mmCIF file of C-alpha atoms in Angstrom:
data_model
loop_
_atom_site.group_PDB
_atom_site.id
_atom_site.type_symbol
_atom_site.label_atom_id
_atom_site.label_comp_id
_atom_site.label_asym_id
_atom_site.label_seq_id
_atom_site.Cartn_x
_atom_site.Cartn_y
_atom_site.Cartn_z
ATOM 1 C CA UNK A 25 2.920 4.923 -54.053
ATOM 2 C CA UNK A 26 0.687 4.136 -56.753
ATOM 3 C CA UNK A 27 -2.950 2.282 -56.873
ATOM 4 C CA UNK A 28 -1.349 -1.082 -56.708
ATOM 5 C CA UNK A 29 1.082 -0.574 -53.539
ATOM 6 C CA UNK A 30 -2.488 1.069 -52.333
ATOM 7 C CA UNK A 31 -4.635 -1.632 -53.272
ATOM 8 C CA UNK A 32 -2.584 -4.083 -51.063
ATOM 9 C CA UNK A 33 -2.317 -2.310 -48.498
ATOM 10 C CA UNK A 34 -5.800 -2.755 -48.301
ATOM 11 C CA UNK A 35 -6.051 -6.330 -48.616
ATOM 12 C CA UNK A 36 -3.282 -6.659 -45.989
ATOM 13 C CA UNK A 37 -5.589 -4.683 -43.332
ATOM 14 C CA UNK A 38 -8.662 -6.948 -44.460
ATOM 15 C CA UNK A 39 -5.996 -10.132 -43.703
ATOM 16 C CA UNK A 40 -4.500 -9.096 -40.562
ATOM 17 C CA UNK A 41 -4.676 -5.251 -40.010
ATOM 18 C CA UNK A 42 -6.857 -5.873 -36.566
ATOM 19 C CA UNK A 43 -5.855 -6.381 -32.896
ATOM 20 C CA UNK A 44 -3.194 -8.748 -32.874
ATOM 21 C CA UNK A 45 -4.469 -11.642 -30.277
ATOM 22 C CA UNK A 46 -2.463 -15.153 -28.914
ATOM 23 C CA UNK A 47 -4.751 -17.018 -31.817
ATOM 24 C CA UNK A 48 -3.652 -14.003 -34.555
ATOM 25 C CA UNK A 49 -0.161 -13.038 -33.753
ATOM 26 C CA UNK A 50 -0.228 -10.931 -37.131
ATOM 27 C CA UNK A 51 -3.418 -9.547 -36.332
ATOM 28 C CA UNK A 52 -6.837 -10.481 -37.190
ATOM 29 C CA UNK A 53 -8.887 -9.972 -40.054
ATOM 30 C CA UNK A 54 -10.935 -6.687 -40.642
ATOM 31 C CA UNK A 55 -14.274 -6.426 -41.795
ATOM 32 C CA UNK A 56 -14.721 -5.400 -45.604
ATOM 33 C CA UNK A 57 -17.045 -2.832 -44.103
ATOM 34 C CA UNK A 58 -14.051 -1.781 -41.229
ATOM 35 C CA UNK A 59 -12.019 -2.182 -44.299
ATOM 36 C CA UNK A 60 -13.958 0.324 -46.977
ATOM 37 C CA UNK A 61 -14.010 2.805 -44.044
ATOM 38 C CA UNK A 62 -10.399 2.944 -43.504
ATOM 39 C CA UNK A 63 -9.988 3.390 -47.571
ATOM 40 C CA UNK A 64 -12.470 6.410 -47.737
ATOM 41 C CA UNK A 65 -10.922 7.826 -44.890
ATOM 42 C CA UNK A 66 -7.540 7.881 -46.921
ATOM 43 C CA UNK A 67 -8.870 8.294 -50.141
ATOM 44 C CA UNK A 68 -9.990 12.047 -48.408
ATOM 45 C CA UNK A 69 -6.209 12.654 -47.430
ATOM 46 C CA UNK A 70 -5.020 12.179 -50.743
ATOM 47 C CA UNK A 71 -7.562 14.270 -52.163
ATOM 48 C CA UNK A 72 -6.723 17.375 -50.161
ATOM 49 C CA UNK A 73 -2.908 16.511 -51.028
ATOM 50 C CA UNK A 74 -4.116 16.763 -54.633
ATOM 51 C CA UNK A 75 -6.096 19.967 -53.682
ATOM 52 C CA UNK A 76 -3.163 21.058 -52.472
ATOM 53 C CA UNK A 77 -0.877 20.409 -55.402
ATOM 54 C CA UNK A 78 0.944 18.196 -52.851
ATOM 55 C CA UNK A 79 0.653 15.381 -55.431
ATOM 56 C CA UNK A 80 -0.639 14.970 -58.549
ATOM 57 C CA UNK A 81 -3.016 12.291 -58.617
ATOM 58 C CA UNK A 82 -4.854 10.358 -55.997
ATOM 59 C CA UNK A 83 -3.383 6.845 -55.588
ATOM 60 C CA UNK A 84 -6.262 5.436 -54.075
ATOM 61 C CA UNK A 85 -8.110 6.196 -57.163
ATOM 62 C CA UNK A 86 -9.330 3.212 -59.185
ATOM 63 C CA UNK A 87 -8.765 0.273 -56.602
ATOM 64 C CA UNK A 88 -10.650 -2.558 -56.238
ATOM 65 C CA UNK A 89 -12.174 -2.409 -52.542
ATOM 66 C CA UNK A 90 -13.563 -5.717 -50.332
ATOM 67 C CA UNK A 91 -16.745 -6.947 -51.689
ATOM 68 C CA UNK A 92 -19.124 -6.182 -48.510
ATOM 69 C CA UNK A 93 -21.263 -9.244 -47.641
ATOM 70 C CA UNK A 94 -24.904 -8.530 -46.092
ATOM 71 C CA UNK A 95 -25.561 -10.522 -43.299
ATOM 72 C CA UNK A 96 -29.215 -11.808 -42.346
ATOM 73 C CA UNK A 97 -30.491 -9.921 -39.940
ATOM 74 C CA UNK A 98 -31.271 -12.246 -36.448
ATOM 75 C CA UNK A 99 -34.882 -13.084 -35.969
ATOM 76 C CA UNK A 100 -37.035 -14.907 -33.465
ATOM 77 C CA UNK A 101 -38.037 -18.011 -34.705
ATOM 78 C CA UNK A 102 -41.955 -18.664 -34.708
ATOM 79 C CA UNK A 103 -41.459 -21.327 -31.931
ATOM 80 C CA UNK A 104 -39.154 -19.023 -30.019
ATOM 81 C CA UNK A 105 -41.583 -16.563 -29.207
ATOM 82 C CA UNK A 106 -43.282 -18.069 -26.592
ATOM 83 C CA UNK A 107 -40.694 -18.819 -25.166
ATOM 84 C CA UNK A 108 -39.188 -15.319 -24.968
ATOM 85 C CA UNK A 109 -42.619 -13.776 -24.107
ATOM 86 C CA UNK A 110 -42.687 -16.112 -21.441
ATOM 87 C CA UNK A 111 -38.985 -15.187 -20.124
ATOM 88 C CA UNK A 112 -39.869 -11.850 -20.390
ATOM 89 C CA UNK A 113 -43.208 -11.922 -18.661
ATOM 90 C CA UNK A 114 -41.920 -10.589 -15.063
ATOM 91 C CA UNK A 115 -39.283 -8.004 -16.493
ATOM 92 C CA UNK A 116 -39.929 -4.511 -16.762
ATOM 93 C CA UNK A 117 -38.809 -4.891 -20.932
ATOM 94 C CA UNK A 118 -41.562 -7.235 -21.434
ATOM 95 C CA UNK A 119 -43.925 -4.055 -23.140
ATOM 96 C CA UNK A 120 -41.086 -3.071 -25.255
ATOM 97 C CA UNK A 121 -40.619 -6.737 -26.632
ATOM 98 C CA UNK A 122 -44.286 -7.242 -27.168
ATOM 99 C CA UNK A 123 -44.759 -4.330 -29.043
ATOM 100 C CA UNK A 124 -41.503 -4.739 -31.259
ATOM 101 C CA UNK A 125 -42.970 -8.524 -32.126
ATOM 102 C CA UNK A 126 -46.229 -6.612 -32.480
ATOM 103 C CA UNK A 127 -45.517 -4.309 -35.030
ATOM 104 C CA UNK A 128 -41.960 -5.205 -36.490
ATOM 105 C CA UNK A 129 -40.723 -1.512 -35.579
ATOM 106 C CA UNK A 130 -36.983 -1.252 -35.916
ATOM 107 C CA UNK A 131 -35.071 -1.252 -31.684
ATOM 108 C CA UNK A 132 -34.063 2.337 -32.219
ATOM 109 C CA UNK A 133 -37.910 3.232 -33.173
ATOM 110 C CA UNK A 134 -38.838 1.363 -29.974
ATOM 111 C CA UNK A 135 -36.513 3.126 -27.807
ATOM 112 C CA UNK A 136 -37.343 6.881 -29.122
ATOM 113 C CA UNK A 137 -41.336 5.855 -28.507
ATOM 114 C CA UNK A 138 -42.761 8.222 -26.014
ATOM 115 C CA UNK A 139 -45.926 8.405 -24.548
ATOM 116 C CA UNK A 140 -47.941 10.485 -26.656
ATOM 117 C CA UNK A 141 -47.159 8.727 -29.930
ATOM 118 C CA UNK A 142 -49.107 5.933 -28.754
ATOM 119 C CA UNK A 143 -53.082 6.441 -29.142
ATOM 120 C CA UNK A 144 -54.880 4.073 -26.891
ATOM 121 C CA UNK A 145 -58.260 4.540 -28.090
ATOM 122 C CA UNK A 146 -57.260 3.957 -31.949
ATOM 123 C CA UNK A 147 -54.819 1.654 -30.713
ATOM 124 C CA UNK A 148 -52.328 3.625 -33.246
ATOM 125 C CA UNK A 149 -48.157 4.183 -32.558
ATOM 126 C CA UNK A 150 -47.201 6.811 -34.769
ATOM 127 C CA UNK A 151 -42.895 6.310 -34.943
ATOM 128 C CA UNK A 152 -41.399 9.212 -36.008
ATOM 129 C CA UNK A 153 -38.007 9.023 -34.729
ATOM 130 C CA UNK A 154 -34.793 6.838 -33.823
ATOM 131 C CA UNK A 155 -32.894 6.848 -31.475
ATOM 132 C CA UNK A 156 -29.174 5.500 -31.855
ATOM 133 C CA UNK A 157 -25.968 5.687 -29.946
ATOM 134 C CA UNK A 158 -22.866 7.595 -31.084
ATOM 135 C CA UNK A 159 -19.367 7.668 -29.487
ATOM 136 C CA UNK A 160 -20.596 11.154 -28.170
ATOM 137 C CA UNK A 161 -23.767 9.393 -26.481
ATOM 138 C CA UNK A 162 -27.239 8.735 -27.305
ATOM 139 C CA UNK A 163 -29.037 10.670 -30.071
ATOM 140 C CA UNK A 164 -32.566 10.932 -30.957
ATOM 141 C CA UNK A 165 -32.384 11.224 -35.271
ATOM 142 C CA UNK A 166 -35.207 10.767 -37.928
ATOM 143 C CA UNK A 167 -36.344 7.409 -38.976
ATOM 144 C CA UNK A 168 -34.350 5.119 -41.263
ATOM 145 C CA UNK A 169 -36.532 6.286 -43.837
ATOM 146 C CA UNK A 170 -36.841 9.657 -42.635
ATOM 147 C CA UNK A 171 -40.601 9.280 -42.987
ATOM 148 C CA UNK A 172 -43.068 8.577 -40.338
ATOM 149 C CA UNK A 173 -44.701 5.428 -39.448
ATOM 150 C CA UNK A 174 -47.917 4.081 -38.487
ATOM 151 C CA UNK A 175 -48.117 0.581 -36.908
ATOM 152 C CA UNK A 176 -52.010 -0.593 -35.176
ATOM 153 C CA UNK A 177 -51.032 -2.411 -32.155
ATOM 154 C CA UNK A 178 -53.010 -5.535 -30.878
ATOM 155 C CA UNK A 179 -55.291 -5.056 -27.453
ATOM 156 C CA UNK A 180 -52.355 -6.923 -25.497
ATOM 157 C CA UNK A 181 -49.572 -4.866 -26.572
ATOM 158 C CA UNK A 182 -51.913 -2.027 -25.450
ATOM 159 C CA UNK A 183 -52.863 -3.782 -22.000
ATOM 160 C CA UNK A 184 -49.033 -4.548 -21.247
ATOM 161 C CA UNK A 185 -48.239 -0.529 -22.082
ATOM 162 C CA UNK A 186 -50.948 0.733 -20.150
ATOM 163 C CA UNK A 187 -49.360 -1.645 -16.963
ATOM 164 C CA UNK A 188 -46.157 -0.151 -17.314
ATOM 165 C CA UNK A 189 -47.645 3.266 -17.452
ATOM 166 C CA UNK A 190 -48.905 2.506 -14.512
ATOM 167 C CA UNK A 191 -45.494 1.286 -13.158
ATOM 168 C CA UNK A 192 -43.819 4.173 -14.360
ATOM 169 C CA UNK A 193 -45.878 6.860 -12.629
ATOM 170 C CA UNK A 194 -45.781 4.453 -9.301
ATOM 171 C CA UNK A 195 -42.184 4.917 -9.904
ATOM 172 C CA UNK A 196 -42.447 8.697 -10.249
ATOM 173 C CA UNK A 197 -43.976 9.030 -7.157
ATOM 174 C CA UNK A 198 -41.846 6.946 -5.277
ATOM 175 C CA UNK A 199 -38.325 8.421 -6.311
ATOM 176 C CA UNK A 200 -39.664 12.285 -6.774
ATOM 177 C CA UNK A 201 -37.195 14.835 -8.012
ATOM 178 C CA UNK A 202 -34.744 11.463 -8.608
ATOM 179 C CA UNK A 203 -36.927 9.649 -11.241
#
């Protein structure tokens, strides 16, 4: 095999090289992302064969990968946030929204908040970690960034958090040693 059998391979899993379905009996189309992951993944075998002396050169070197496309990220329109805060009013992930419209902090930076990063009398929420989910579970990692940040948060984000504080130990209380 040399870079060209290799290259279309490629293309052929970007084409059809996903789950076959009734509407895609040849399979359907990969992402160029799903796509450039598969690639690196054999470009590494080949370079241990070469390590190896197995072969001599890595045919995967040189090919012309998918393009990846960036994709706009999904945002509340302004006339769409009342309307969520008001759907979200009476649910227990109505703090959680209001603070991630309040200071733009990324979901996995809401979800690793804890209580002491958030200083009510400042009105400061320090973020210094993320918290994403792995095929081994959920993680708690450094920021995108791997910096800290510092977001002021309006005096009804602060009510709303301060409610569900309140919740929370009522909660506590209620279920014990099960909370």
């Amino acid at each position: 095999f040399g870079p060209m059998q290799m290259e279309l391979m490629i293309n052929a899993l970007r084409d059809r090289g996903g789950q076959k379905t009734k509407d895609c009996p040849g399979g359907r189309p990969l992402s160029p992302k799903t796509t450039r992951h598969i690639a690196c993944v054999v470009h590494s075998c080949f370079e241990k064969a070469v390590r190896w002396q197995l072969i001599a050169r890595n045919p995967m070197d040189g090919i012309e990968l998918p393009k990846l496309t960036k994709k706009a990220p999904r945002v509340v329109e302004k006339g769409g946030v009342g309307k969520l805060l008001e759907r979200a009013r009476e649910t227990r992930l109505y703090p959680l929204i209001l603070l991630g419209l309040a200071t733009g902090a990324r979901r996995g930076e809401l979800l690793a908040i804890r209580w002491p990063d958030i200083d009510f009398e400042s009105g400061l929420l320090n973020i210094t970690k993320s918290l994403e989910q792995t095929k081994a579970g959920l993680r708690v990692k450094s920021t995108k960034s791997g910096k800290p940040r510092r977001f002021a948060v309006p005096a009804g984000a602060l009510d709303a958090l301060r409610e569900h504080r309140l919740q929370q130990d009522e909660d506590r209380q209620l279920f014990s040693q099960d909370y």
